[in-house]
Amino acid sequence: MEPEISIQRRKSRQIHVGSVPVGGDAPISVQSMTNTDTCDVDATVAQIRRLEEVGADIVRVSVPTMDAAEAFGKIRKQVQVPLVADIHYDYKIALKVADEGADCLRINPGNIGREDRVRAVIQSARDHGVPIRIGVNAGSLEKELQRKYGEPCSDALVESAMRHVEILDRYDFQEFKISVKASNVFMTLQAYRKLATQVEQPLHLGVTEAGTFRSGTVKSAVALGGLLLEGIGDTIRISLATDPVEEIRVGFDILKSLNLRKKGVNIIACPSCSRQNFDVIQTVNELEARLEDINESVDLAVIGCLVNGPGEAREADVGLTGGTPNNLSYEDGQKSHHVKQEDLVSELERMVRAKVQKMRDDEAKGIIARSE
């Protein structure tokens, strides 16, 4: 195997969103946003808990009204994950959610209005020890910039972001992160590349209004994958018109593909052909569903025949290669035992879970040894 290429990440200032470090040498965090009515506290809490279960590091909640701000406070008390309060224009809502325990304020200082209101929001963030996220979107650029550039472009996105940055600089407030999102892949790439050279703050990556599950996943993988390979990006959100839980799963899959985060079972599977000795597609789909609860990093190779099977299986933590009359399993690079067709899914699940349990036991022994 070729040695892994190490991605040299852009040096950025580290901030904290609740207990989650963002920027610096912190792991790239994965976040999503609720799509429930924030005033429906029970529904919003239930969705946030589902996001927590699949590993969300941060969750953003829209707070469009003062009633929603009241609800936000009740939600904050019922969940563990850090919450970003998403506010537009109304500075009083920003002040309210800061008092209610928001871990970050998503509000653009240039959109707040009078100077005294800007000062109040920044002071509130400072007093509560919470950062601000500047969020620029191609679809909501200032009218002046729309006239200047004629249409959304990367330069317009960066200029808009820097206007907000200048306001925070004026008040010597440096605890912020920035996003410059567009639905166009090339505009997104260019905007983040330009912004990365102008600020030291962490960058929140995303393709806005990316689309449906399939097309949005592809757009996000291309744009965010390109930036992450260049070392740009400190936290990501995959915007998909689907269940927000899928945003977290896709986000981690992108990071896993670049060896930037290790989480969950990484399934390596052939696309299948007439050489397969079992139904590869059905097998891996069932395994993926059964193993979703695992957070530990495990490589599982499922290959349908003897052409590429042994090589891939030997490189994985747990592997299987199709064979006649029985398939051959591998564990930690070594041949293990034969598996009958009817036992494939259950046996591979057993092997993965046994591997995970051993990892947990080894970790527990290490903790005990260090404490003695």
PDB file of N, CA, C and O in Angstrom, residues 71-97:
ATOM      1  N   ALA A  71     -38.307  29.480  23.369  1.00  0.00           N
ATOM      2  CA  ALA A  71     -38.263  28.028  23.169  1.00  0.00           C
ATOM      3  C   ALA A  71     -36.827  27.528  23.144  1.00  0.00           C
ATOM      4  O   ALA A  71     -36.524  26.445  23.659  1.00  0.00           O
ATOM      5  N   PHE A  72     -35.939  28.327  22.550  1.00  0.00           N
ATOM      6  CA  PHE A  72     -34.522  27.954  22.486  1.00  0.00           C
ATOM      7  C   PHE A  72     -33.959  27.691  23.886  1.00  0.00           C
ATOM      8  O   PHE A  72     -33.198  26.734  24.091  1.00  0.00           O
ATOM      9  N   GLY A  73     -34.333  28.538  24.826  1.00  0.00           N
ATOM     10  CA  GLY A  73     -33.856  28.358  26.196  1.00  0.00           C
ATOM     11  C   GLY A  73     -34.302  27.034  26.782  1.00  0.00           C
ATOM     12  O   GLY A  73     -33.535  26.353  27.480  1.00  0.00           O
ATOM     13  N   LYS A  74     -35.529  26.629  26.485  1.00  0.00           N
ATOM     14  CA  LYS A  74     -36.034  25.339  26.989  1.00  0.00           C
ATOM     15  C   LYS A  74     -35.314  24.177  26.298  1.00  0.00           C
ATOM     16  O   LYS A  74     -35.003  23.164  26.924  1.00  0.00           O
ATOM     17  N   ILE A  75     -35.040  24.341  25.020  1.00  0.00           N
ATOM     18  CA  ILE A  75     -34.330  23.301  24.254  1.00  0.00           C
ATOM     19  C   ILE A  75     -32.909  23.139  24.788  1.00  0.00           C
ATOM     20  O   ILE A  75     -32.433  22.024  24.986  1.00  0.00           O
ATOM     21  N   ARG A  76     -32.246  24.279  25.039  1.00  0.00           N
ATOM     22  CA  ARG A  76     -30.857  24.260  25.506  1.00  0.00           C
ATOM     23  C   ARG A  76     -30.708  23.416  26.771  1.00  0.00           C
ATOM     24  O   ARG A  76     -29.686  22.727  26.970  1.00  0.00           O
ATOM     25  N   LYS A  77     -31.708  23.450  27.640  1.00  0.00           N
ATOM     26  CA  LYS A  77     -31.634  22.741  28.909  1.00  0.00           C
ATOM     27  C   LYS A  77     -31.813  21.231  28.762  1.00  0.00           C
ATOM     28  O   LYS A  77     -31.493  20.478  29.682  1.00  0.00           O
ATOM     29  N   GLN A  78     -32.293  20.789  27.596  1.00  0.00           N
ATOM     30  CA  GLN A  78     -32.637  19.373  27.438  1.00  0.00           C
ATOM     31  C   GLN A  78     -31.669  18.585  26.566  1.00  0.00           C
ATOM     32  O   GLN A  78     -31.843  17.380  26.388  1.00  0.00           O
ATOM     33  N   VAL A  79     -30.656  19.241  26.015  1.00  0.00           N
ATOM     34  CA  VAL A  79     -29.710  18.540  25.140  1.00  0.00           C
ATOM     35  C   VAL A  79     -28.283  18.842  25.571  1.00  0.00           C
ATOM     36  O   VAL A  79     -28.018  19.847  26.241  1.00  0.00           O
ATOM     37  N   GLN A  80     -27.357  17.972  25.167  1.00  0.00           N
ATOM     38  CA  GLN A  80     -25.962  18.113  25.569  1.00  0.00           C
ATOM     39  C   GLN A  80     -25.095  18.796  24.504  1.00  0.00           C
ATOM     40  O   GLN A  80     -24.139  19.478  24.816  1.00  0.00           O
ATOM     41  N   VAL A  81     -25.417  18.571  23.229  1.00  0.00           N
ATOM     42  CA  VAL A  81     -24.585  19.062  22.138  1.00  0.00           C
ATOM     43  C   VAL A  81     -24.592  20.593  22.099  1.00  0.00           C
ATOM     44  O   VAL A  81     -25.613  21.216  22.414  1.00  0.00           O
ATOM     45  N   PRO A  82     -23.478  21.222  21.760  1.00  0.00           N
ATOM     46  CA  PRO A  82     -23.468  22.686  21.636  1.00  0.00           C
ATOM     47  C   PRO A  82     -24.460  23.168  20.583  1.00  0.00           C
ATOM     48  O   PRO A  82     -24.593  22.554  19.519  1.00  0.00           O
ATOM     49  N   LEU A  83     -25.137  24.271  20.881  1.00  0.00           N
ATOM     50  CA  LEU A  83     -26.149  24.822  19.982  1.00  0.00           C
ATOM     51  C   LEU A  83     -25.743  26.202  19.476  1.00  0.00           C
ATOM     52  O   LEU A  83     -25.359  27.067  20.257  1.00  0.00           O
ATOM     53  N   VAL A  84     -25.868  26.371  18.165  1.00  0.00           N
ATOM     54  CA  VAL A  84     -25.664  27.675  17.528  1.00  0.00           C
ATOM     55  C   VAL A  84     -27.044  28.278  17.279  1.00  0.00           C
ATOM     56  O   VAL A  84     -27.905  27.634  16.667  1.00  0.00           O
ATOM     57  N   ALA A  85     -27.261  29.478  17.758  1.00  0.00           N
ATOM     58  CA  ALA A  85     -28.530  30.167  17.522  1.00  0.00           C
ATOM     59  C   ALA A  85     -28.415  30.970  16.233  1.00  0.00           C
ATOM     60  O   ALA A  85     -27.530  31.815  16.092  1.00  0.00           O
ATOM     61  N   ASP A  86     -29.303  30.685  15.276  1.00  0.00           N
ATOM     62  CA  ASP A  86     -29.264  31.331  13.964  1.00  0.00           C
ATOM     63  C   ASP A  86     -30.241  32.502  13.957  1.00  0.00           C
ATOM     64  O   ASP A  86     -31.454  32.315  14.002  1.00  0.00           O
ATOM     65  N   ILE A  87     -29.680  33.723  13.915  1.00  0.00           N
ATOM     66  CA  ILE A  87     -30.504  34.938  14.000  1.00  0.00           C
ATOM     67  C   ILE A  87     -30.219  35.829  12.805  1.00  0.00           C
ATOM     68  O   ILE A  87     -29.081  35.937  12.343  1.00  0.00           O
ATOM     69  N   HIS A  88     -31.265  36.482  12.324  1.00  0.00           N
ATOM     70  CA  HIS A  88     -31.090  37.459  11.248  1.00  0.00           C
ATOM     71  C   HIS A  88     -31.711  38.790  11.671  1.00  0.00           C
ATOM     72  O   HIS A  88     -32.887  38.840  12.057  1.00  0.00           O
ATOM     73  N   TYR A  89     -30.893  39.832  11.645  1.00  0.00           N
ATOM     74  CA  TYR A  89     -31.332  41.225  11.783  1.00  0.00           C
ATOM     75  C   TYR A  89     -31.707  41.674  13.198  1.00  0.00           C
ATOM     76  O   TYR A  89     -31.265  42.743  13.632  1.00  0.00           O
ATOM     77  N   ASP A  90     -32.525  40.913  13.939  1.00  0.00           N
ATOM     78  CA  ASP A  90     -33.074  41.411  15.199  1.00  0.00           C
ATOM     79  C   ASP A  90     -32.071  41.216  16.341  1.00  0.00           C
ATOM     80  O   ASP A  90     -31.878  40.106  16.845  1.00  0.00           O
ATOM     81  N   TYR A  91     -31.460  42.295  16.750  1.00  0.00           N
ATOM     82  CA  TYR A  91     -30.416  42.206  17.772  1.00  0.00           C
ATOM     83  C   TYR A  91     -30.976  41.784  19.127  1.00  0.00           C
ATOM     84  O   TYR A  91     -30.274  41.162  19.952  1.00  0.00           O
ATOM     85  N   LYS A  92     -32.259  42.100  19.391  1.00  0.00           N
ATOM     86  CA  LYS A  92     -32.858  41.725  20.671  1.00  0.00           C
ATOM     87  C   LYS A  92     -32.938  40.205  20.814  1.00  0.00           C
ATOM     88  O   LYS A  92     -32.781  39.667  21.913  1.00  0.00           O
ATOM     89  N   ILE A  93     -33.179  39.516  19.708  1.00  0.00           N
ATOM     90  CA  ILE A  93     -33.204  38.045  19.745  1.00  0.00           C
ATOM     91  C   ILE A  93     -31.815  37.517  20.074  1.00  0.00           C
ATOM     92  O   ILE A  93     -31.665  36.571  20.854  1.00  0.00           O
ATOM     93  N   ALA A  94     -30.793  38.137  19.493  1.00  0.00           N
ATOM     94  CA  ALA A  94     -29.422  37.713  19.777  1.00  0.00           C
ATOM     95  C   ALA A  94     -29.106  37.868  21.262  1.00  0.00           C
ATOM     96  O   ALA A  94     -28.490  36.984  21.882  1.00  0.00           O
ATOM     97  N   LEU A  95     -29.509  38.986  21.846  1.00  0.00           N
ATOM     98  CA  LEU A  95     -29.273  39.216  23.270  1.00  0.00           C
ATOM     99  C   LEU A  95     -30.011  38.191  24.119  1.00  0.00           C
ATOM    100  O   LEU A  95     -29.480  37.673  25.115  1.00  0.00           O
ATOM    101  N   LYS A  96     -31.236  37.875  23.704  1.00  0.00           N
ATOM    102  CA  LYS A  96     -32.067  36.929  24.457  1.00  0.00           C
ATOM    103  C   LYS A  96     -31.454  35.527  24.437  1.00  0.00           C
ATOM    104  O   LYS A  96     -31.336  34.878  25.489  1.00  0.00           O
ATOM    105  N   VAL A  97     -31.069  35.023  23.257  1.00  0.00           N
ATOM    106  CA  VAL A  97     -30.551  33.650  23.185  1.00  0.00           C
ATOM    107  C   VAL A  97     -29.187  33.532  23.862  1.00  0.00           C
ATOM    108  O   VAL A  97     -28.840  32.470  24.384  1.00  0.00           O
TER     109      VAL A  97
END
